[in-house]
Amino acid sequence: MDAKIAALSNEKRTNWDEKLPFVTFNYNTTIHRTTNQIPFELIYGRKPILPFDQQQPLVTLSQDPEHKTKLNQHLSVLTEQAKAMILGQQRKYRERYDRYRTNPIYKINDIILVKTLNKRNKFDIRYEGPFKITQQLEKKHLSYNILRSIH
């Protein structure tokens, strides 16, 4: 979404907040690759009416007593389809990642740095440490007990 906002904003990026409704509308009315669904339809159970769609001159609403039940069933089907797609995509991403990943080999008394995952901005530290490995907890998952001090 950042790239879309940047593309629509002026050169100095001072009007990005004015572009949010357009980017949000685009995001909510476009099929997502992971779910293979439109977020709007997942929430409201119907396709969105787009500004360029041909409008009907007169809209009539029928009183269907089973409408709520039908809508809930439709939403349940959409949700299950989206969940299945998400799980499939996650499996693909994991397989692609694991194909090229090699597990690092650490030994007791090795000195390491730990990657900081919750950076706030680009100037925050990327790694903490150094730390000294004192114990190997599990071989398969490479979980280690790490001391904060190496002295």
GROMACS .gro file of N, CA and C in nm:
model
  453
    1MET      N    1   0.082  -0.119   0.000
    1MET     CA    2   0.000   0.000   0.000
    1MET      C    3   0.086   0.125   0.000
    2ASP      N    4   0.203   0.116   0.063
    2ASP     CA    5   0.292   0.232   0.066
    2ASP      C    6   0.327   0.278  -0.075
    3ALA      N    7   0.354   0.183  -0.163
    3ALA     CA    8   0.391   0.218  -0.300
    3ALA      C    9   0.275   0.286  -0.373
    4LYS      N   10   0.154   0.240  -0.348
    4LYS     CA   11   0.037   0.302  -0.412
    4LYS      C   12   0.018   0.445  -0.361
    5ILE      N   13   0.031   0.464  -0.232
    5ILE     CA   14   0.016   0.599  -0.175
    5ILE      C   15   0.125   0.689  -0.231
    6ALA      N   16   0.247   0.638  -0.238
    6ALA     CA   17   0.358   0.718  -0.290
    6ALA      C   18   0.336   0.755  -0.436
    7ALA      N   19   0.283   0.661  -0.514
    7ALA     CA   20   0.261   0.687  -0.657
    7ALA      C   21   0.155   0.795  -0.678
    8LEU      N   22   0.056   0.802  -0.592
    8LEU     CA   23  -0.052   0.900  -0.607
    8LEU      C   24  -0.020   1.034  -0.543
    9SER      N   25   0.073   1.036  -0.450
    9SER     CA   26   0.104   1.159  -0.376
    9SER      C   27   0.188   1.254  -0.461
   10ASN      N   28   0.191   1.380  -0.417
   10ASN     CA   29   0.275   1.478  -0.486
   10ASN      C   30   0.422   1.450  -0.457
   11GLU      N   31   0.510   1.526  -0.520
   11GLU     CA   32   0.653   1.499  -0.512
   11GLU      C   33   0.708   1.507  -0.370
   12LYS      N   34   0.655   1.597  -0.289
   12LYS     CA   35   0.705   1.613  -0.152
   12LYS      C   36   0.630   1.525  -0.052
   13ARG      N   37   0.534   1.448  -0.100
   13ARG     CA   38   0.455   1.356  -0.016
   13ARG      C   39   0.380   1.429   0.096
   14THR      N   40   0.332   1.549   0.067
   14THR     CA   41   0.260   1.624   0.169
   14THR      C   42   0.109   1.600   0.163
   15ASN      N   43   0.061   1.537   0.056
   15ASN     CA   44  -0.083   1.515   0.043
   15ASN      C   45  -0.121   1.367   0.049
   16TRP      N   46  -0.036   1.285   0.110
   16TRP     CA   47  -0.062   1.142   0.114
   16TRP      C   48  -0.193   1.107   0.183
   17ASP      N   49  -0.231   1.186   0.284
   17ASP     CA   50  -0.354   1.156   0.358
   17ASP      C   51  -0.478   1.178   0.271
   18GLU      N   52  -0.469   1.264   0.171
   18GLU     CA   53  -0.582   1.287   0.081
   18GLU      C   54  -0.601   1.168  -0.014
   19LYS      N   55  -0.500   1.089  -0.032
   19LYS     CA   56  -0.505   0.975  -0.125
   19LYS      C   57  -0.549   0.846  -0.057
   20LEU      N   58  -0.554   0.844   0.074
   20LEU     CA   59  -0.590   0.722   0.147
   20LEU      C   60  -0.726   0.664   0.107
   21PRO      N   61  -0.832   0.746   0.093
   21PRO     CA   62  -0.960   0.687   0.054
   21PRO      C   63  -0.954   0.612  -0.080
   22PHE      N   64  -0.878   0.664  -0.175
   22PHE     CA   65  -0.867   0.600  -0.306
   22PHE      C   66  -0.787   0.469  -0.297
   23VAL      N   67  -0.679   0.472  -0.222
   23VAL     CA   68  -0.597   0.352  -0.206
   23VAL      C   69  -0.674   0.245  -0.127
   24THR      N   70  -0.745   0.287  -0.024
   24THR     CA   71  -0.825   0.193   0.056
   24THR      C   72  -0.935   0.131  -0.029
   25PHE      N   73  -1.003   0.214  -0.108
   25PHE     CA   74  -1.108   0.163  -0.196
   25PHE      C   75  -1.051   0.061  -0.294
   26ASN      N   76  -0.937   0.094  -0.353
   26ASN     CA   77  -0.871   0.002  -0.446
   26ASN      C   78  -0.835  -0.129  -0.378
   27TYR      N   79  -0.780  -0.120  -0.258
   27TYR     CA   80  -0.739  -0.238  -0.182
   27TYR      C   81  -0.860  -0.327  -0.150
   28ASN      N   82  -0.969  -0.265  -0.110
   28ASN     CA   83  -1.087  -0.341  -0.067
   28ASN      C   84  -1.171  -0.395  -0.181
   29THR      N   85  -1.147  -0.350  -0.304
   29THR     CA   86  -1.229  -0.394  -0.418
   29THR      C   87  -1.148  -0.470  -0.522
   30THR      N   88  -1.029  -0.514  -0.486
   30THR     CA   89  -0.942  -0.589  -0.577
   30THR      C   90  -0.923  -0.730  -0.522
   31ILE      N   91  -0.920  -0.827  -0.613
   31ILE     CA   92  -0.897  -0.966  -0.571
   31ILE      C   93  -0.756  -0.978  -0.515
   32HIS      N   94  -0.745  -1.037  -0.396
   32HIS     CA   95  -0.616  -1.058  -0.332
   32HIS      C   96  -0.563  -1.196  -0.369
   33ARG      N   97  -0.435  -1.202  -0.399
   33ARG     CA   98  -0.374  -1.328  -0.442
   33ARG      C   99  -0.381  -1.434  -0.332
   34THR      N  100  -0.361  -1.396  -0.208
   34THR     CA  101  -0.357  -1.493  -0.100
   34THR      C  102  -0.493  -1.559  -0.077
   35THR      N  103  -0.600  -1.480  -0.075
   35THR     CA  104  -0.733  -1.534  -0.048
   35THR      C  105  -0.811  -1.567  -0.174
   36ASN      N  106  -0.768  -1.511  -0.287
   36ASN     CA  107  -0.841  -1.522  -0.413
   36ASN      C  108  -0.982  -1.465  -0.399
   37GLN      N  109  -0.998  -1.369  -0.311
   37GLN     CA  110  -1.127  -1.306  -0.283
   37GLN      C  111  -1.112  -1.154  -0.281
   38ILE      N  112  -1.224  -1.086  -0.289
   38ILE     CA  113  -1.229  -0.940  -0.274
   38ILE      C  114  -1.264  -0.913  -0.128
   39PRO      N  115  -1.182  -0.836  -0.054
   39PRO     CA  116  -1.212  -0.810   0.087
   39PRO      C  117  -1.353  -0.756   0.110
   40PHE      N  118  -1.400  -0.668   0.024
   40PHE     CA  119  -1.535  -0.612   0.038
   40PHE      C  120  -1.639  -0.724   0.039
   41GLU      N  121  -1.624  -0.820  -0.052
   41GLU     CA  122  -1.721  -0.930  -0.060
   41GLU      C  123  -1.711  -1.021   0.062
   42LEU      N  124  -1.590  -1.039   0.116
   42LEU     CA  125  -1.575  -1.121   0.236
   42LEU      C  126  -1.647  -1.059   0.355
   43ILE      N  127  -1.655  -0.926   0.357
   43ILE     CA  128  -1.720  -0.859   0.470
   43ILE      C  129  -1.870  -0.845   0.449
   44TYR      N  130  -1.911  -0.801   0.330
   44TYR     CA  131  -2.052  -0.768   0.307
   44TYR      C  132  -2.130  -0.876   0.232
   45GLY      N  133  -2.062  -0.977   0.179
   45GLY     CA  134  -2.131  -1.086   0.114
   45GLY      C  135  -2.181  -1.054  -0.025
   46ARG      N  136  -2.135  -0.946  -0.085
   46ARG     CA  137  -2.176  -0.909  -0.220
   46ARG      C  138  -2.061  -0.837  -0.288
   47LYS      N  139  -2.068  -0.833  -0.420
   47LYS     CA  140  -1.967  -0.759  -0.495
   47LYS      C  141  -1.987  -0.610  -0.473
   48PRO      N  142  -1.879  -0.532  -0.471
   48PRO     CA  143  -1.894  -0.387  -0.453
   48PRO      C  144  -1.952  -0.322  -0.578
   49ILE      N  145  -2.022  -0.212  -0.557
   49ILE     CA  146  -2.071  -0.132  -0.669
   49ILE      C  147  -1.965  -0.026  -0.694
   50LEU      N  148  -1.905  -0.032  -0.811
   50LEU     CA  149  -1.796   0.058  -0.845
   50LEU      C  150  -1.850   0.185  -0.908
   51PRO      N  151  -1.778   0.296  -0.899
   51PRO     CA  152  -1.826   0.423  -0.953
   51PRO      C  153  -1.859   0.420  -1.102
   52PHE      N  154  -1.789   0.337  -1.178
   52PHE     CA  155  -1.813   0.334  -1.322
   52PHE      C  156  -1.911   0.225  -1.364
   53ASP      N  157  -1.965   0.148  -1.268
   53ASP     CA  158  -2.067   0.049  -1.300
   53ASP      C  159  -2.195   0.119  -1.343
   54GLN      N  160  -2.265   0.055  -1.437
   54GLN     CA  161  -2.392   0.113  -1.482
   54GLN      C  162  -2.493   0.101  -1.368
   55GLN      N  163  -2.550   0.213  -1.333
   55GLN     CA  164  -2.644   0.217  -1.222
   55GLN      C  165  -2.786   0.188  -1.271
   56GLN      N  166  -2.861   0.117  -1.193
   56GLN     CA  167  -3.001   0.093  -1.223
   56GLN      C  168  -3.080   0.218  -1.186
   57PRO      N  169  -3.175   0.259  -1.270
   57PRO     CA  170  -3.250   0.381  -1.238
   57PRO      C  171  -3.334   0.368  -1.111
   58LEU      N  172  -3.383   0.249  -1.085
   58LEU     CA  173  -3.467   0.230  -0.967
   58LEU      C  174  -3.426   0.101  -0.899
   59VAL      N  175  -3.399   0.110  -0.773
   59VAL     CA  176  -3.360  -0.008  -0.697
   59VAL      C  177  -3.479  -0.050  -0.613
   60THR      N  178  -3.516  -0.176  -0.625
   60THR     CA  179  -3.625  -0.228  -0.542
   60THR      C  180  -3.569  -0.337  -0.452
   61LEU      N  181  -3.609  -0.333  -0.330
   61LEU     CA  182  -3.566  -0.432  -0.233
   61LEU      C  183  -3.684  -0.522  -0.200
   62SER      N  184  -3.664  -0.650  -0.216
   62SER     CA  185  -3.771  -0.743  -0.182
   62SER      C  186  -3.753  -0.787  -0.037
   63GLN      N  187  -3.861  -0.819   0.024
   63GLN     CA  188  -3.858  -0.866   0.163
   63GLN      C  189  -3.845  -1.018   0.163
   64ASP      N  190  -3.723  -1.065   0.161
   64ASP     CA  191  -3.697  -1.208   0.163
   64ASP      C  192  -3.669  -1.249   0.307
   65PRO      N  193  -3.759  -1.325   0.369
   65PRO     CA  194  -3.738  -1.362   0.509
   65PRO      C  195  -3.614  -1.450   0.530
   66GLU      N  196  -3.567  -1.515   0.426
   66GLU     CA  197  -3.451  -1.602   0.438
   66GLU      C  198  -3.322  -1.532   0.397
   67HIS      N  199  -3.329  -1.402   0.372
   67HIS     CA  200  -3.211  -1.328   0.325
   67HIS      C  201  -3.094  -1.339   0.423
   68LYS      N  202  -3.122  -1.322   0.550
   68LYS     CA  203  -3.015  -1.326   0.650
   68LYS      C  204  -2.948  -1.463   0.651
   69THR      N  205  -3.028  -1.568   0.644
   69THR     CA  206  -2.973  -1.704   0.643
   69THR      C  207  -2.889  -1.728   0.519
   70LYS      N  208  -2.941  -1.685   0.403
   70LYS     CA  209  -2.866  -1.702   0.278
   70LYS      C  210  -2.735  -1.623   0.282
   71LEU      N  211  -2.741  -1.501   0.334
   71LEU     CA  212  -2.622  -1.417   0.342
   71LEU      C  213  -2.518  -1.481   0.434
   72ASN      N  214  -2.561  -1.530   0.549
   72ASN     CA  215  -2.468  -1.595   0.642
   72ASN      C  216  -2.406  -1.720   0.581
   73GLN      N  217  -2.485  -1.797   0.507
   73GLN     CA  218  -2.431  -1.916   0.442
   73GLN      C  219  -2.329  -1.877   0.335
   74HIS      N  220  -2.362  -1.773   0.258
   74HIS     CA  221  -2.270  -1.726   0.154
   74HIS      C  222  -2.140  -1.676   0.215
   75LEU      N  223  -2.150  -1.600   0.324
   75LEU     CA  224  -2.031  -1.550   0.392
   75LEU      C  225  -1.947  -1.665   0.449
   76SER      N  226  -2.013  -1.768   0.501
   76SER     CA  227  -1.941  -1.884   0.554
   76SER      C  228  -1.864  -1.955   0.443
   77VAL      N  229  -1.927  -1.970   0.327
   77VAL     CA  230  -1.860  -2.034   0.214
   77VAL      C  231  -1.739  -1.951   0.171
   78LEU      N  232  -1.757  -1.819   0.158
   78LEU     CA  233  -1.647  -1.732   0.119
   78LEU      C  234  -1.533  -1.738   0.220
   79THR      N  235  -1.567  -1.739   0.349
   79THR     CA  236  -1.466  -1.744   0.454
   79THR      C  237  -1.387  -1.875   0.448
   80GLU      N  238  -1.455  -1.986   0.430
   80GLU     CA  239  -1.388  -2.115   0.421
   80GLU      C  240  -1.297  -2.122   0.299
   81GLN      N  241  -1.345  -2.067   0.186
   81GLN     CA  242  -1.261  -2.065   0.066
   81GLN      C  243  -1.137  -1.980   0.089
   82ALA      N  244  -1.155  -1.865   0.154
   82ALA     CA  245  -1.041  -1.776   0.182
   82ALA      C  246  -0.942  -1.844   0.276
   83LYS      N  247  -0.991  -1.913   0.379
   83LYS     CA  248  -0.902  -1.984   0.472
   83LYS      C  249  -0.821  -2.090   0.399
   84ALA      N  250  -0.888  -2.165   0.311
   84ALA     CA  251  -0.818  -2.270   0.235
   84ALA      C  252  -0.711  -2.208   0.146
   85MET      N  253  -0.742  -2.097   0.082
   85MET     CA  254  -0.645  -2.030  -0.004
   85MET      C  255  -0.526  -1.978   0.078
   86ILE      N  256  -0.554  -1.921   0.194
   86ILE     CA  257  -0.447  -1.869   0.280
   86ILE      C  258  -0.353  -1.981   0.322
   87LEU      N  259  -0.409  -2.094   0.365
   87LEU     CA  260  -0.326  -2.207   0.406
   87LEU      C  261  -0.242  -2.259   0.289
   88GLY      N  262  -0.301  -2.264   0.171
   88GLY     CA  263  -0.227  -2.308   0.053
   88GLY      C  264  -0.113  -2.213   0.020
   89GLN      N  265  -0.139  -2.083   0.026
   89GLN     CA  266  -0.035  -1.984  -0.002
   89GLN      C  267   0.076  -1.990   0.103
   90GLN      N  268   0.038  -2.006   0.229
   90GLN     CA  269   0.138  -2.017   0.335
   90GLN      C  270   0.228  -2.138   0.312
   91ARG      N  271   0.169  -2.249   0.269
   91ARG     CA  272   0.247  -2.369   0.240
   91ARG      C  273   0.345  -2.343   0.125
   92LYS      N  274   0.298  -2.275   0.020
   92LYS     CA  275   0.385  -2.242  -0.093
   92LYS      C  276   0.500  -2.152  -0.050
   93TYR      N  277   0.468  -2.049   0.030
   93TYR     CA  278   0.572  -1.957   0.076
   93TYR      C  279   0.675  -2.031   0.162
   94ARG      N  280   0.626  -2.120   0.248
   94ARG     CA  281   0.718  -2.195   0.334
   94ARG      C  282   0.809  -2.287   0.252
   95GLU      N  283   0.750  -2.356   0.153
   95GLU     CA  284   0.830  -2.444   0.069
   95GLU      C  285   0.936  -2.365  -0.007
   96ARG      N  286   0.899  -2.249  -0.060
   96ARG     CA  287   0.994  -2.166  -0.134
   96ARG      C  288   1.105  -2.116  -0.041
   97TYR      N  289   1.067  -2.077   0.081
   97TYR     CA  290   1.166  -2.029   0.177
   97TYR      C  291   1.260  -2.142   0.220
   98ASP      N  292   1.201  -2.258   0.254
   98ASP     CA  293   1.280  -2.371   0.303
   98ASP      C  294   1.372  -2.429   0.196
   99ARG      N  295   1.338  -2.412   0.070
   99ARG     CA  296   1.419  -2.466  -0.038
   99ARG      C  297   1.561  -2.409  -0.037
  100TYR      N  298   1.574  -2.284   0.001
  100TYR     CA  299   1.705  -2.218  -0.004
  100TYR      C  300   1.764  -2.191   0.134
  101ARG      N  301   1.695  -2.233   0.239
  101ARG     CA  302   1.742  -2.204   0.374
  101ARG      C  303   1.827  -2.318   0.426
  102THR      N  304   1.939  -2.283   0.485
  102THR     CA  305   2.021  -2.382   0.555
  102THR      C  306   2.025  -2.343   0.701
  103ASN      N  307   2.011  -2.440   0.787
  103ASN     CA  308   2.014  -2.411   0.930
  103ASN      C  309   2.156  -2.377   0.973
  104PRO      N  310   2.171  -2.269   1.046
  104PRO     CA  311   2.305  -2.235   1.095
  104PRO      C  312   2.349  -2.337   1.200
  105ILE      N  313   2.478  -2.357   1.210
  105ILE     CA  314   2.533  -2.451   1.308
  105ILE      C  315   2.606  -2.369   1.414
  106TYR      N  316   2.559  -2.381   1.538
  106TYR     CA  317   2.620  -2.309   1.649
  106TYR      C  318   2.675  -2.409   1.748
  107LYS      N  319   2.780  -2.368   1.817
  107LYS     CA  320   2.838  -2.451   1.922
  107LYS      C  321   2.838  -2.372   2.052
  108ILE      N  322   2.843  -2.444   2.162
  108ILE     CA  323   2.853  -2.379   2.292
  108ILE      C  324   2.979  -2.294   2.294
  109ASN      N  325   2.968  -2.175   2.353
  109ASN     CA  326   3.074  -2.074   2.362
  109ASN      C  327   3.091  -1.990   2.235
  110ASP      N  328   3.009  -2.014   2.131
  110ASP     CA  329   3.012  -1.925   2.015
  110ASP      C  330   2.959  -1.788   2.055
  111ILE      N  331   3.012  -1.685   1.993
  111ILE     CA  332   2.966  -1.549   2.015
  111ILE      C  333   2.877  -1.512   1.897
  112ILE      N  334   2.757  -1.463   1.926
  112ILE     CA  335   2.661  -1.432   1.819
  112ILE      C  336   2.595  -1.297   1.841
  113LEU      N  337   2.533  -1.245   1.736
  113LEU     CA  338   2.445  -1.129   1.743
  113LEU      C  339   2.303  -1.180   1.717
  114VAL      N  340   2.204  -1.116   1.779
  114VAL     CA  341   2.065  -1.155   1.763
  114VAL      C  342   1.993  -1.044   1.687
  115LYS      N  343   1.925  -1.082   1.579
  115LYS     CA  344   1.853  -0.984   1.497
  115LYS      C  345   1.736  -0.926   1.574
  116THR      N  346   1.721  -0.794   1.570
  116THR     CA  347   1.611  -0.724   1.635
  116THR      C  348   1.493  -0.724   1.539
  117LEU      N  349   1.380  -0.783   1.580
  117LEU     CA  350   1.266  -0.794   1.491
  117LEU      C  351   1.170  -0.677   1.499
  118ASN      N  352   1.163  -0.609   1.611
  118ASN     CA  353   1.064  -0.503   1.628
  118ASN      C  354   1.128  -0.364   1.616
  119LYS      N  355   1.189  -0.337   1.500
  119LYS     CA  356   1.248  -0.205   1.478
  119LYS      C  357   1.136  -0.103   1.462
  120ARG      N  358   1.159   0.016   1.509
  120ARG     CA  359   1.061   0.124   1.495
  120ARG      C  360   1.086   0.205   1.369
  121ASN      N  361   1.211   0.230   1.337
  121ASN     CA  362   1.242   0.303   1.215
  121ASN      C  363   1.375   0.254   1.160
  122LYS      N  364   1.415   0.307   1.046
  122LYS     CA  365   1.533   0.255   0.979
  122LYS      C  366   1.663   0.284   1.050
  123PHE      N  367   1.662   0.373   1.149
  123PHE     CA  368   1.785   0.406   1.221
  123PHE      C  369   1.801   0.325   1.350
  124ASP      N  370   1.701   0.246   1.387
  124ASP     CA  371   1.713   0.163   1.506
  124ASP      C  372   1.818   0.054   1.483
  125ILE      N  373   1.869   0.001   1.595
  125ILE     CA  374   1.969  -0.105   1.583
  125ILE      C  375   1.905  -0.230   1.521
  126ARG      N  376   1.981  -0.298   1.438
  126ARG     CA  377   1.931  -0.417   1.370
  126ARG      C  378   1.968  -0.546   1.443
  127TYR      N  379   2.071  -0.539   1.525
  127TYR     CA  380   2.117  -0.657   1.598
  127TYR      C  381   2.150  -0.619   1.741
  128GLU      N  382   2.126  -0.713   1.833
  128GLU     CA  383   2.164  -0.695   1.972
  128GLU      C  384   2.276  -0.793   2.004
  129GLY      N  385   2.356  -0.757   2.101
  129GLY     CA  386   2.462  -0.846   2.141
  129GLY      C  387   2.593  -0.772   2.151
  130PRO      N  388   2.701  -0.843   2.157
  130PRO     CA  389   2.716  -0.987   2.134
  130PRO      C  390   2.670  -1.070   2.255
  131PHE      N  391   2.632  -1.194   2.225
  131PHE     CA  392   2.591  -1.289   2.327
  131PHE      C  393   2.676  -1.415   2.315
  132LYS      N  394   2.681  -1.490   2.424
  132LYS     CA  395   2.758  -1.614   2.426
  132LYS      C  396   2.661  -1.730   2.445
  133ILE      N  397   2.670  -1.829   2.360
  133ILE     CA  398   2.583  -1.946   2.371
  133ILE      C  399   2.634  -2.032   2.485
  134THR      N  400   2.542  -2.064   2.577
  134THR     CA  401   2.580  -2.141   2.695
  134THR      C  402   2.524  -2.282   2.695
  135GLN      N  403   2.414  -2.305   2.620
  135GLN     CA  404   2.350  -2.436   2.625
  135GLN      C  405   2.265  -2.454   2.501
  136GLN      N  406   2.266  -2.575   2.447
  136GLN     CA  407   2.179  -2.606   2.334
  136GLN      C  408   2.055  -2.675   2.389
  137LEU      N  409   1.937  -2.616   2.365
  137LEU     CA  410   1.814  -2.671   2.421
  137LEU      C  411   1.754  -2.779   2.331
  138GLU      N  412   1.746  -2.753   2.200
  138GLU     CA  413   1.692  -2.850   2.105
  138GLU      C  414   1.778  -2.848   1.981
  139LYS      N  415   1.804  -2.966   1.927
  139LYS     CA  416   1.890  -2.973   1.810
  139LYS      C  417   1.816  -2.931   1.683
  140LYS      N  418   1.695  -2.979   1.665
  140LYS     CA  419   1.622  -2.955   1.541
  140LYS      C  420   1.585  -2.808   1.521
  141HIS      N  421   1.541  -2.742   1.627
  141HIS     CA  422   1.493  -2.605   1.615
  141HIS      C  423   1.601  -2.500   1.643
  142LEU      N  424   1.715  -2.543   1.677
  142LEU     CA  425   1.827  -2.453   1.704
  142LEU      C  426   1.792  -2.347   1.807
  143SER      N  427   1.724  -2.389   1.913
  143SER     CA  428   1.695  -2.297   2.024
  143SER      C  429   1.810  -2.303   2.122
  144TYR      N  430   1.854  -2.186   2.164
  144TYR     CA  431   1.969  -2.180   2.252
  144TYR      C  432   1.943  -2.090   2.370
  145ASN      N  433   2.008  -2.119   2.478
  145ASN     CA  434   2.006  -2.032   2.594
  145ASN      C  435   2.121  -1.936   2.578
  146ILE      N  436   2.093  -1.808   2.570
  146ILE     CA  437   2.195  -1.709   2.540
  146ILE      C  438   2.211  -1.614   2.658
  147LEU      N  439   2.333  -1.591   2.700
  147LEU     CA  440   2.361  -1.495   2.806
  147LEU      C  441   2.373  -1.356   2.747
  148ARG      N  442   2.334  -1.255   2.824
  148ARG     CA  443   2.344  -1.117   2.778
  148ARG      C  444   2.486  -1.063   2.788
  149SER      N  445   2.568  -1.125   2.867
  149SER     CA  446   2.704  -1.075   2.886
  149SER      C  447   2.805  -1.180   2.844
  150ILE      N  448   2.914  -1.137   2.782
  150ILE     CA  449   3.017  -1.234   2.742
  150ILE      C  450   3.138  -1.225   2.833
  151HIS      N  451   3.136  -1.145   2.936
  151HIS     CA  452   3.251  -1.128   3.025
  151HIS      C  453   3.250  -1.229   3.135
   0.00000   0.00000   0.00000
